[in-house]
Coordinates of C-alpha atoms in Angstrom, one line a residue:
X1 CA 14.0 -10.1 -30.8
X2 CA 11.1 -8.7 -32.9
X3 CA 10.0 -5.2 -33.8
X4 CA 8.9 -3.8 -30.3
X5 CA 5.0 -3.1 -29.3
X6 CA 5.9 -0.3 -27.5
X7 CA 8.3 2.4 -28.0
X8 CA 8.7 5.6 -25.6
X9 CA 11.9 7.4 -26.5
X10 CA 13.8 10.6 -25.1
X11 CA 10.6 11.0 -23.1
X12 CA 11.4 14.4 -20.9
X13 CA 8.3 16.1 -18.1
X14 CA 8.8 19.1 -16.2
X15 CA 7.0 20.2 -13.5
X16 CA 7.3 23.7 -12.5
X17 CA 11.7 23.6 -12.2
X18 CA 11.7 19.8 -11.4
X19 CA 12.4 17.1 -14.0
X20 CA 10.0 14.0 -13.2
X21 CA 11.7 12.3 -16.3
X22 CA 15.2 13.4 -17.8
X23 CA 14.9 11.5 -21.4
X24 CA 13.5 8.6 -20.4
X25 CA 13.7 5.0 -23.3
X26 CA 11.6 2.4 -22.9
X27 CA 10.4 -0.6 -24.9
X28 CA 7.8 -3.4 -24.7
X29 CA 7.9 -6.9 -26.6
X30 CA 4.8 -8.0 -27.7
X31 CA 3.1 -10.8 -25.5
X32 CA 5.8 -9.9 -22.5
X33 CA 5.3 -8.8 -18.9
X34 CA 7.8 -6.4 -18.6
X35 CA 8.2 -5.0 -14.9
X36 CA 8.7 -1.0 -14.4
X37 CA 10.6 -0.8 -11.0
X38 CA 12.6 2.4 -9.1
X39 CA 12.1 3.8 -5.5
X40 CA 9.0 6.2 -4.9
X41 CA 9.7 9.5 -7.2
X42 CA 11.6 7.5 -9.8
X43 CA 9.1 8.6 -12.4
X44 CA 7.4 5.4 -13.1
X45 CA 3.5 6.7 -12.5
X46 CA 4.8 9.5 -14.3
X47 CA 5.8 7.4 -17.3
X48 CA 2.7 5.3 -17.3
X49 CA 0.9 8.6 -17.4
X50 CA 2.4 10.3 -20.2
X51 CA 1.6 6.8 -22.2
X52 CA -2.1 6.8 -21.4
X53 CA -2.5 10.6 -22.2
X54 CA -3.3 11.6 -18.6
X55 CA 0.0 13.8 -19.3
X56 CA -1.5 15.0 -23.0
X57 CA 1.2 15.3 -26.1
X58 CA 2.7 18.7 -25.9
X59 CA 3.3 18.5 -21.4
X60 CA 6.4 16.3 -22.4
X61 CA 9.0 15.8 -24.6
X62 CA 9.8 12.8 -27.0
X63 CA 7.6 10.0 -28.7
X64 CA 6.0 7.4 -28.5
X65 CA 5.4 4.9 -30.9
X66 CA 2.8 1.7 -30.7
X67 CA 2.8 -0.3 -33.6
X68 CA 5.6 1.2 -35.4
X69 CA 3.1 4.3 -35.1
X70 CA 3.8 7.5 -33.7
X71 CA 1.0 8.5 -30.9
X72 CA 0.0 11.8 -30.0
X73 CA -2.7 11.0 -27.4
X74 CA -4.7 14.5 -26.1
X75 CA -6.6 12.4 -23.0
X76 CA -7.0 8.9 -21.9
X77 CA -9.8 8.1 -24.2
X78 CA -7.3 8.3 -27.2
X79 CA -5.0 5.7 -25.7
X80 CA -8.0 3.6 -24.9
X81 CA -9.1 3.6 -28.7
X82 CA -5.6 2.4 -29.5
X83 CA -5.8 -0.9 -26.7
X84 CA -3.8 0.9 -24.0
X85 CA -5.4 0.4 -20.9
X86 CA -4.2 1.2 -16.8
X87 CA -5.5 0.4 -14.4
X88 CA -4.2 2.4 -11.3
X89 CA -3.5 1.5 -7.6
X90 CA -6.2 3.9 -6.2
X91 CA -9.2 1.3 -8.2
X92 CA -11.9 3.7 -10.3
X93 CA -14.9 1.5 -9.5
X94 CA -18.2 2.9 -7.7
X95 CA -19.0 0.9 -4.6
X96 CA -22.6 1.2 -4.7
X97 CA -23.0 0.4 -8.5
X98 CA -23.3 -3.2 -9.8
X99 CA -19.9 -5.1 -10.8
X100 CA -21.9 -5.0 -14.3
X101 CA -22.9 -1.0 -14.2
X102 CA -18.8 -1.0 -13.3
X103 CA -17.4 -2.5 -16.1
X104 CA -19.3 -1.1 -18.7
X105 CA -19.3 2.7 -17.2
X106 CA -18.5 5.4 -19.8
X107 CA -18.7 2.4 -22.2
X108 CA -22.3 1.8 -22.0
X109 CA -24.2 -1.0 -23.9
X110 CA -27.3 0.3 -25.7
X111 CA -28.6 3.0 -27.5
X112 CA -27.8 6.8 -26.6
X113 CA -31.5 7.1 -24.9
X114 CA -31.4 3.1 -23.6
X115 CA -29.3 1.5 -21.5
X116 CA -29.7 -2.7 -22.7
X117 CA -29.1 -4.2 -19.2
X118 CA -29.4 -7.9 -20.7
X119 CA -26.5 -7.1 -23.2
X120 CA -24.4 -5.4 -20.0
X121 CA -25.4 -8.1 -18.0
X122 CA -24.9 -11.1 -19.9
X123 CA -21.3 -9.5 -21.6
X124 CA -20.6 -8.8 -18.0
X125 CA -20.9 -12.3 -17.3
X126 CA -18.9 -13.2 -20.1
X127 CA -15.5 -11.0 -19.0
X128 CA -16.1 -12.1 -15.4
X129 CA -15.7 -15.5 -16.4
X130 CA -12.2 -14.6 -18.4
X131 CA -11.0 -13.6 -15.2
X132 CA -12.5 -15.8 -12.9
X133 CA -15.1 -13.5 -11.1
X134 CA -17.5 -16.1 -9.3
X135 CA -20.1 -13.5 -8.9
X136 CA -23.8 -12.2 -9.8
X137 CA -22.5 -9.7 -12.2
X138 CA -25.6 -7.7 -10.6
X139 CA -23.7 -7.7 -7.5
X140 CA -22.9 -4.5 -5.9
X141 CA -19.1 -3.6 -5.5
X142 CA -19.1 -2.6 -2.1
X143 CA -20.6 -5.9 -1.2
X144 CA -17.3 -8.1 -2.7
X145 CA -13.7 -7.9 -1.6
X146 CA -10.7 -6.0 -2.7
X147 CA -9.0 -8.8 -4.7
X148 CA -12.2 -9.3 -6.5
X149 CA -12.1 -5.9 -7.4
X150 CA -8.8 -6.2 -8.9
X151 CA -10.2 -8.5 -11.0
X152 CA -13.1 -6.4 -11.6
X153 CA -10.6 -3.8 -13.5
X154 CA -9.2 -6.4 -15.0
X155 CA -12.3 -7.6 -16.9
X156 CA -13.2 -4.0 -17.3
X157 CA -10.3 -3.4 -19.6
X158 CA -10.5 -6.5 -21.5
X159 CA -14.0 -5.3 -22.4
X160 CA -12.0 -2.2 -24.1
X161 CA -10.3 -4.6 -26.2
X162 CA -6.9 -3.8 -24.3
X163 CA -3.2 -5.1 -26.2
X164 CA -1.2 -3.2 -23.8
X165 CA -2.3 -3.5 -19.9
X166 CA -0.9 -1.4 -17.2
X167 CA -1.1 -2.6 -13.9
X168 CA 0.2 0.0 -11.2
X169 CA 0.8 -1.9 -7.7
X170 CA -2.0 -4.2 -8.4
X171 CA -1.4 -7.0 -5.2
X172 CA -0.7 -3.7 -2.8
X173 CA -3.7 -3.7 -0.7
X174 CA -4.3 -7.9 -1.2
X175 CA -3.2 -10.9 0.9
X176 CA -1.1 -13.8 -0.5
X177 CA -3.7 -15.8 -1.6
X178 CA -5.7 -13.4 -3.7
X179 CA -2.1 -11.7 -5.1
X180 CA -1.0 -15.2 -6.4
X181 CA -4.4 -15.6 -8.0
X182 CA -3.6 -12.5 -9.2
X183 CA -0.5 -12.8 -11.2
X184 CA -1.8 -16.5 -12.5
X185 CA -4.1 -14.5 -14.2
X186 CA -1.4 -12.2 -15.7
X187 CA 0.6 -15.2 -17.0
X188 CA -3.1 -16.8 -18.3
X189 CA -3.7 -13.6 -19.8
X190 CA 0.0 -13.9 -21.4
X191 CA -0.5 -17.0 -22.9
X192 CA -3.6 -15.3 -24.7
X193 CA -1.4 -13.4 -26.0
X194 CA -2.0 -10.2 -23.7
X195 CA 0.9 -7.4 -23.3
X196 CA 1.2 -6.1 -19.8
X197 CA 3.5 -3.9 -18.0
X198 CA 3.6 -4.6 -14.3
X199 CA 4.3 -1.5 -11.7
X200 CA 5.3 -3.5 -8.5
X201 CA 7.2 -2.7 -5.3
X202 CA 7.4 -6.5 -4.5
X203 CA 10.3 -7.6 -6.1
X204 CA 9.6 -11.6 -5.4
X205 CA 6.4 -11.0 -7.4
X206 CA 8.2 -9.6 -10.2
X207 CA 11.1 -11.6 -10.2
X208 CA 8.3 -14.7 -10.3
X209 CA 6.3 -13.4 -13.7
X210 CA 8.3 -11.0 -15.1
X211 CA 9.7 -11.7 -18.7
X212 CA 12.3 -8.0 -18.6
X213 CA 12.6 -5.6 -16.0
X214 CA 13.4 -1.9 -16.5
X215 CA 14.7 0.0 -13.3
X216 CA 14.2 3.8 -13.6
X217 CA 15.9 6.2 -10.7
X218 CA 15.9 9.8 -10.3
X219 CA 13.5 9.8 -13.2
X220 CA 16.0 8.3 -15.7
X221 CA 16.7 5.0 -17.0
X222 CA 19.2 3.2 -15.7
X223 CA 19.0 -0.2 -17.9
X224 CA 16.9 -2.9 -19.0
X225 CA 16.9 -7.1 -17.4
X226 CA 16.1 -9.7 -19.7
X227 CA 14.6 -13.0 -18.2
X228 CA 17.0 -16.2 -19.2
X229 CA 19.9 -13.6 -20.4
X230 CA 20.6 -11.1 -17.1
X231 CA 20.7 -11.7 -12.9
X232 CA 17.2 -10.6 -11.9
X233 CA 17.7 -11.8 -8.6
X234 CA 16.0 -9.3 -6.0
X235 CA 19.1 -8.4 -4.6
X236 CA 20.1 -7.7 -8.4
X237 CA 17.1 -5.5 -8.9
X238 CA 17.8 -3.6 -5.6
X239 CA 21.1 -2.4 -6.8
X240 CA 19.8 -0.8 -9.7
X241 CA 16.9 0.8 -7.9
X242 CA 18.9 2.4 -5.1
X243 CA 22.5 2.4 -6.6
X244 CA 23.9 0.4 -4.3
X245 CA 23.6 -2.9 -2.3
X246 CA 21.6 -2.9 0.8
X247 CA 23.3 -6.0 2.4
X248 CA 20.5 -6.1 5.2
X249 CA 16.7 -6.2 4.1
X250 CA 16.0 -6.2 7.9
X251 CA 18.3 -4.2 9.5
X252 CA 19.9 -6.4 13.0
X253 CA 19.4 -5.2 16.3
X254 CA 20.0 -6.3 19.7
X255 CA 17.0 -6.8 21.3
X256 CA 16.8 -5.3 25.0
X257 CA 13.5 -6.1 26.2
X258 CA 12.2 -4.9 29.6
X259 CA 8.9 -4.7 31.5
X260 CA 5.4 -5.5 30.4
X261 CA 4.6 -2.0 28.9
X262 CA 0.6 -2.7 27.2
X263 CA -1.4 -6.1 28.1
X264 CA -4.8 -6.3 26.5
X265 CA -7.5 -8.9 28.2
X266 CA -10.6 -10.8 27.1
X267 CA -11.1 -7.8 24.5
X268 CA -13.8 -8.0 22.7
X269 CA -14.9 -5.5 19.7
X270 CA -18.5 -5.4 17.9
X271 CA -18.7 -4.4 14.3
X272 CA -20.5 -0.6 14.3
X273 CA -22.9 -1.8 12.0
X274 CA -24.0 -5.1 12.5
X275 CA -25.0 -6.0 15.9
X276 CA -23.5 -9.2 17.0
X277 CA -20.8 -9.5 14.6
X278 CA -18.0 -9.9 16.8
X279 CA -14.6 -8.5 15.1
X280 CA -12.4 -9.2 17.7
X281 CA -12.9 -12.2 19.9
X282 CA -11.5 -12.2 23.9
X283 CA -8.3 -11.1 22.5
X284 CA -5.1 -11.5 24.9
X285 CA -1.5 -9.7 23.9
X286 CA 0.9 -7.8 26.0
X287 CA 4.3 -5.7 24.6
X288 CA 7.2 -5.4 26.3
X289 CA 9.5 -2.2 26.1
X290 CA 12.1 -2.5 23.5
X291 CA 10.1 -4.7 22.0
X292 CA 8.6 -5.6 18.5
X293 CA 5.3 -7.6 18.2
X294 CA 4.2 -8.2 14.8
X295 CA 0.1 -9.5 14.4
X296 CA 0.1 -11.7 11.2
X297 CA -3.2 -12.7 9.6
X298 CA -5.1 -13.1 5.9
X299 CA -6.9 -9.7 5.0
X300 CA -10.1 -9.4 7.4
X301 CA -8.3 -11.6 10.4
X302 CA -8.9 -8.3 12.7
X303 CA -5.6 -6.7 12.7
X304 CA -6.8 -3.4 12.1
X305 CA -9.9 -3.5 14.1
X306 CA -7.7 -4.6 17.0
X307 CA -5.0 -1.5 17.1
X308 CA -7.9 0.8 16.1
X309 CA -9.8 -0.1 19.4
X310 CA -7.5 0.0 21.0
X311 CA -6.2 3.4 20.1
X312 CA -9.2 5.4 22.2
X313 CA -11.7 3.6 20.8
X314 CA -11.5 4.9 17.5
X315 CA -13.4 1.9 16.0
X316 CA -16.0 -0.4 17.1
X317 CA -19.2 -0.8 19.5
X318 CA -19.8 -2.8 22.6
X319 CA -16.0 -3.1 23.5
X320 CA -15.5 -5.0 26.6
X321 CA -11.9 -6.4 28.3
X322 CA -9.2 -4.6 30.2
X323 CA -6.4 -2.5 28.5
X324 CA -3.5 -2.2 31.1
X325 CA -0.4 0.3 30.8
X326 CA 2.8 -0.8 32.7
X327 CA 0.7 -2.8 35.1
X328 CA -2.1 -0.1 35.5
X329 CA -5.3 -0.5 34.4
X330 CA -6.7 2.3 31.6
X331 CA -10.0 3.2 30.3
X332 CA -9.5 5.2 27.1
X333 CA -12.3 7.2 25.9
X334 CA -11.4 8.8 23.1
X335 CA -8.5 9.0 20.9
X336 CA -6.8 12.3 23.0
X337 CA -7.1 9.8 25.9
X338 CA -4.4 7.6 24.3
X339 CA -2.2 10.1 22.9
X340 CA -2.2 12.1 26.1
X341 CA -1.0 8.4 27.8
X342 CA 1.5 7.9 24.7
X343 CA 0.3 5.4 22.9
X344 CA -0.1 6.1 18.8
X345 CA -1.6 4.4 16.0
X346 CA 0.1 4.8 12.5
X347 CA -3.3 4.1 10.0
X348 CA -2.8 1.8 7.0
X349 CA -4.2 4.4 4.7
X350 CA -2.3 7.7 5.1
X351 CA -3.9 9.5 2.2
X352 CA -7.7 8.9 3.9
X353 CA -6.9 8.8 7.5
X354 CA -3.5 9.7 7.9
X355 CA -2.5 13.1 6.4
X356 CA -4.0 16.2 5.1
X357 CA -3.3 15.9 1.9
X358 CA -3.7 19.7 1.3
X359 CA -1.8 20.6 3.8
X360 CA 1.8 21.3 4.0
X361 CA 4.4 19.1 5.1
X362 CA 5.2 21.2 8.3
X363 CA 1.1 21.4 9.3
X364 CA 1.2 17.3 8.8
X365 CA 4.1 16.9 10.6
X366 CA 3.1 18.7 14.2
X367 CA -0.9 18.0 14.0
X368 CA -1.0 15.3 16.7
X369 CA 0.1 17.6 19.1
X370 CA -0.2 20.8 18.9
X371 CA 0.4 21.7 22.4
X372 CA 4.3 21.3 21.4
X373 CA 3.6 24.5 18.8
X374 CA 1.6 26.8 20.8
X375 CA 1.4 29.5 23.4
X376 CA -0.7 29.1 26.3
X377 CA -2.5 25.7 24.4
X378 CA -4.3 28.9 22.3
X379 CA -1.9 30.6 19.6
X380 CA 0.6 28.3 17.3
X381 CA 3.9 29.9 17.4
X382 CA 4.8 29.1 13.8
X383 CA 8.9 29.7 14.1
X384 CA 8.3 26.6 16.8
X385 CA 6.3 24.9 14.1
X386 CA 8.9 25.6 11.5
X387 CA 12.1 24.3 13.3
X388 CA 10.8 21.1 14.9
X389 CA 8.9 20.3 11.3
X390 CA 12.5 21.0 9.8
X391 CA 13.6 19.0 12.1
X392 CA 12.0 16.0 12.3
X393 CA 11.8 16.4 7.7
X394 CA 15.8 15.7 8.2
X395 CA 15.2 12.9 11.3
X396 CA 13.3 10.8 8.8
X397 CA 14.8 11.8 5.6
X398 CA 12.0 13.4 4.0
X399 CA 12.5 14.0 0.2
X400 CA 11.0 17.5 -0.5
X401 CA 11.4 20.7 -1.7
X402 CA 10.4 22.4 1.6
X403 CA 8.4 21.7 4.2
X404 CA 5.9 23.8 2.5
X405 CA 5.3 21.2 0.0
X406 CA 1.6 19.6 0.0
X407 CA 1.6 16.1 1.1
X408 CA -0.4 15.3 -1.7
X409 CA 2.6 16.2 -3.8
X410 CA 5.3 14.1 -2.2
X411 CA 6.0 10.1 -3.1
X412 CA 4.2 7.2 -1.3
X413 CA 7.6 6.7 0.5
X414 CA 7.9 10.3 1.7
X415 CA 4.3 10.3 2.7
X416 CA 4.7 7.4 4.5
X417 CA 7.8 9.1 6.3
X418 CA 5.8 12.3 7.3
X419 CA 3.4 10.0 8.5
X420 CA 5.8 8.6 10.7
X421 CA 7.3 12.2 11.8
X422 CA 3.6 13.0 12.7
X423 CA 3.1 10.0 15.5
X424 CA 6.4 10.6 16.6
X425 CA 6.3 14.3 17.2
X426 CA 3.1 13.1 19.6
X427 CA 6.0 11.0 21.5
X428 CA 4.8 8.3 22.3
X429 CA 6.0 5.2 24.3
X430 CA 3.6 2.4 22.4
X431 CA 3.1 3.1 18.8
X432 CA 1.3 0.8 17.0
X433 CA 1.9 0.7 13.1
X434 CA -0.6 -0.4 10.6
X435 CA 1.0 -1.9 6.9
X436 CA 3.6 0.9 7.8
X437 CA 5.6 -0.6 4.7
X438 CA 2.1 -1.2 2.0
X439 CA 3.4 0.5 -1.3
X440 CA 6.5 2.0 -0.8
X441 CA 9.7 0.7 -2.1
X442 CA 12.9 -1.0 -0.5
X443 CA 14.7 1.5 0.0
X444 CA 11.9 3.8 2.1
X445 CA 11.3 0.3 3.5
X446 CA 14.7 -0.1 4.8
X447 CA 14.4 3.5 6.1
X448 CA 11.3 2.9 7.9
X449 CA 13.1 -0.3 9.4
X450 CA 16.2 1.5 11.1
X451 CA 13.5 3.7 13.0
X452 CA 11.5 1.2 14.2
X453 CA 14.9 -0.2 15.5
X454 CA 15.8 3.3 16.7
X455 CA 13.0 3.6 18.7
X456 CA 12.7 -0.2 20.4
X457 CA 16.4 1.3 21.3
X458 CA 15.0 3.6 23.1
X459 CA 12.6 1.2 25.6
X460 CA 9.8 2.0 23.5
X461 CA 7.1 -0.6 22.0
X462 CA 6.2 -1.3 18.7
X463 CA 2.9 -3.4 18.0
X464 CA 3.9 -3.9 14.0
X465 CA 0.7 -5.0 11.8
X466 CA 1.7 -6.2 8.2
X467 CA 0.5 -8.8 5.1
X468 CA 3.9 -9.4 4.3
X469 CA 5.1 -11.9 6.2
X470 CA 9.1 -11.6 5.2
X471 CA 9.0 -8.1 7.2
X472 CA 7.0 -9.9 10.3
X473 CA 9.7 -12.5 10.6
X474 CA 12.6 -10.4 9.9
X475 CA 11.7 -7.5 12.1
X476 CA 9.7 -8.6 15.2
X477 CA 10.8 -10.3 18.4
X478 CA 7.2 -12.6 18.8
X479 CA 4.4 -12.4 15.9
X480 CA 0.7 -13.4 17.8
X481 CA -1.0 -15.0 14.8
X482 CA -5.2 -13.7 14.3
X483 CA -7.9 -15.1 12.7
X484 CA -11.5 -14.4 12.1
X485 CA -11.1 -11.7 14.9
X486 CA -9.5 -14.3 17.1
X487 CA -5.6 -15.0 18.6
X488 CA -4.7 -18.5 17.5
X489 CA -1.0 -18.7 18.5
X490 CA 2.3 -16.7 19.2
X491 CA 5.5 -18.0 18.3
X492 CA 8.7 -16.2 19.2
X493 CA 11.0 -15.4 16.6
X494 CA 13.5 -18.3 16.8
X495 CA 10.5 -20.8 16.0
X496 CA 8.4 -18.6 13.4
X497 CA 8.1 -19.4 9.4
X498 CA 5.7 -18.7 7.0
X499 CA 4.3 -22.5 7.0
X500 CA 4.1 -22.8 10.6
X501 CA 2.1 -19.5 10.6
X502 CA -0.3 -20.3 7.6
X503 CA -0.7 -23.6 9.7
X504 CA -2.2 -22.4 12.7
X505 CA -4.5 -20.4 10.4
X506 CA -6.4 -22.9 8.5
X507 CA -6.4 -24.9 11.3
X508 CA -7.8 -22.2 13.3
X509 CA -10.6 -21.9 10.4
X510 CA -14.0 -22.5 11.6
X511 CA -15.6 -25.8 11.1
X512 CA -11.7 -27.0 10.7

């Protein structure tokens, strides 16, 4: 093995009295993928962010070297000069700009008075092609999907003349299809000669590309996999991430299924903007207590628009059908309609329209009913607040300092949890989750599967949403299978797999 690319050694960050990263080593090979995996916390944004000079030299301890060169980067334009380049989950494009305007933003082609839009566009054109962007590179952001987009930030950072990319959780928020084009790209890239480190909570994904893996915990190292040379099975990599073996990815339960508890009939949703664009298409599904039903589908399917009509309304226009609870027919008008009949809706995005992000822990946690808290519906008794927030921040095993802490400050897994705690402090009988797992790691993922198992134990219903379909066939009793806003089959758990699923899909497909 050569002279490394990348060296980060003894690297050490405080913040305030806790220690992100507790002398942290890490190396890249040149013209590797190496894969930076730990549970949410373990430090790896933090890493990434110290290399890019988001954390400037003199907020850490240690080095780093590129090139055999020591870098002492003051901002992220310093590691840009040197061909260090991330690109972060949270995607830094501007939706009503051109995909051109985007790539070349901050980096403008032209003189300092003159923007030269037939060098941005036709150098635009150029990237976009590396990466295999089928667009009008005068097309406007908004107006293309999010995989595209991935590959947007992509072709932005190869217009930077990037050697080292970082990608953090880049197939998060994308479907199968557009995640596999994804990483074909990274091993096309690779053969280029591209360096990239990979961020990733999907394990199969880096087991499938990865050249070495380093697992970081509790913001330290805790070694370094070689490809060809070590076991980086995914049961391999979970050891080191968690410090132990979880033997059961999907936790067993014995299913005690009762009475019909939601049925849904002939519902039918209108997109809020465009008139006759049907989203959901005389949609029929019914839960049963104790019950999981998973809703599997490619990105766009209708999942979302479903539960979110559903819960009070709370998307949509011209909704027509019946919505029936335990046999009795319901008309919910707003979203305090459903809560008040227990029915919840966990959102997909819990840093837009799940938590307050500047609000504490113990705020987030009793906000979807606050009725619980006060005195006289008027006057939040905060002692009340304070011990059920405690205790529902120990139910769920919330990882924080207090239940003072900001939500904004606490991992993707811990958010997700106090998510959780929130819809759960509303109690409600049907709670419908929405990518309740999307960008967390195995371990908060395990978590989140014992209380979903926890409450089906309890007769309650769980209508589970998700683009991983592993999770769907390990967790739910029947998966109803949508496309282009319409149900084309249900399959109980005994007879469900991923081809069977992906079948009925494409034969669903209009003009099949």
């Amino acid at each position: 093995m050569g002279e490394p690319l990348l060296s980060m050694n003894g690297i050490t960050k405080m913040f305030s009295v806790s220690k992100a990263l507790d002398n942290v080593s890490f190396g890249v090979q040149p013209g590797e993928i190496h894969a930076l995996v730990g549970e949410n916390g373990a430090g790896k944004s933090t890493l990434m962010n110290v290399l890019s000079g988001i954390y400037p030299y003199g907020s850490y301890n240690g080095e780093i070297l590129f090139d055999g060169e020591e870098c002492r980067f003051s901002g992220i334009k310093d590691s840009e000069k040197k061909g260090i380049v991330i690109i972060h989950q949270e995607l830094a494009l501007n939706p009503y700009m051109t995909i051109g305007e985007n790539m070349f933003l901050g980096n403008e082609r032209g003189a300092a008075w003159r923007i030269d839009w037939d060098e941005t566009y036709g150098k635009a054109a150029k990237f976009m092609k590396i990466v295999g962007l089928d667009e009008s590179p005068q097309t406007l952001v908004k107006d293309i999907g999010v995989g595209k987009q991935q590959l947007l930030e992509i072709a932005k950072a190869l217009t930077k003349s990037v050697r080292l990319l970082i990608l953090d959780e880049p197939t998060a928020s994308l479907n199968e299809e557009d995640s596999q084009n994804l990483l074909k790209l990274l091993l096309d890239l690779k053969q280029e000669g591209m360096t990239s480190i990979l961020i990733s909570h999907k394990l199969n994904e880096v087991e499938q590309i990865a050249d070495s893996i380093t697992i970081l915990r509790d913001g330290a190292t805790i070694e370094t996999l070689v490809k060809g040379v070590d076991d980086i099975s995914e049961q391999r990599i979970i050891k080191g991430m968690v410090g132990r073996e979880i033997q059961n990815r999907f936790p067993r339960r014995e299913s005690r299924i009762g009475e019909v508890s939601l049925e849904v009939k002939n519902w039918t949703v209108y997109h809020p903007l465009y008139k006759g664009k049907k989203v959901c298409d005389s949609v029929d599904l019914f839960i049963r207590k104790g019950e999981v039903v998973g809703v599997s589908g490619l990105m766009g399917a209708g999942r979302t628009e479903l539960a979110m009509s559903i819960f009070g309304r709370s998307y949509g226009a011209n909704i027509t059908g019946e919505l029936y609870l335990s046999g009795q027919q319901v008309n919910f008008k707003s979203v305090s309609d459903a809560i008040k009949s227990k029915v919840a809706y966990i959102t997909e995005d819990r840093k837009k329209d799940g938590l307050v992000m500047s609000n504490a822990i113990r705020v987030n946690t009793t906000l979807s009913k606050l009725s619980r808290t006060s005195r006289l519906n008027m006057i939040i008794d905060k002692d009340k607040e304070i011990h059920l927030a405690n205790d529902y921040k120990t139910r769920f095993g919330v990882k924080c300092s207090s239940i003072e802490q900001y939500a904004a400050n606490l991992s993707g897994g811990n958010q997700q949890k106090v998510l959780l705690a929130k819809w759960m402090f509303a109690e409600p009988d049907i709670l419908m989750m929405d990518e309740p797992t999307r960008g967390i790691d195995v371990g908060a993922k395990n978590d989140i599967y014992n209380i979903i198992n926890d409450l089906v134990a309890q007769d309650k219903s769980v209508l589970f949403i998700s683009s991983e379909m592993p999770e769907l066939l390990g967790m739910c009793d029947r998966i109803y299978v949508m496309n282009e806003g319409r149900i084309v089959g249900m399959l109980n758990h005994d007879e469900a797999n991923q081809e069977i699923i992906m079948e009925m899909i494409l034969q669903s497909c209009k003009g099949a």
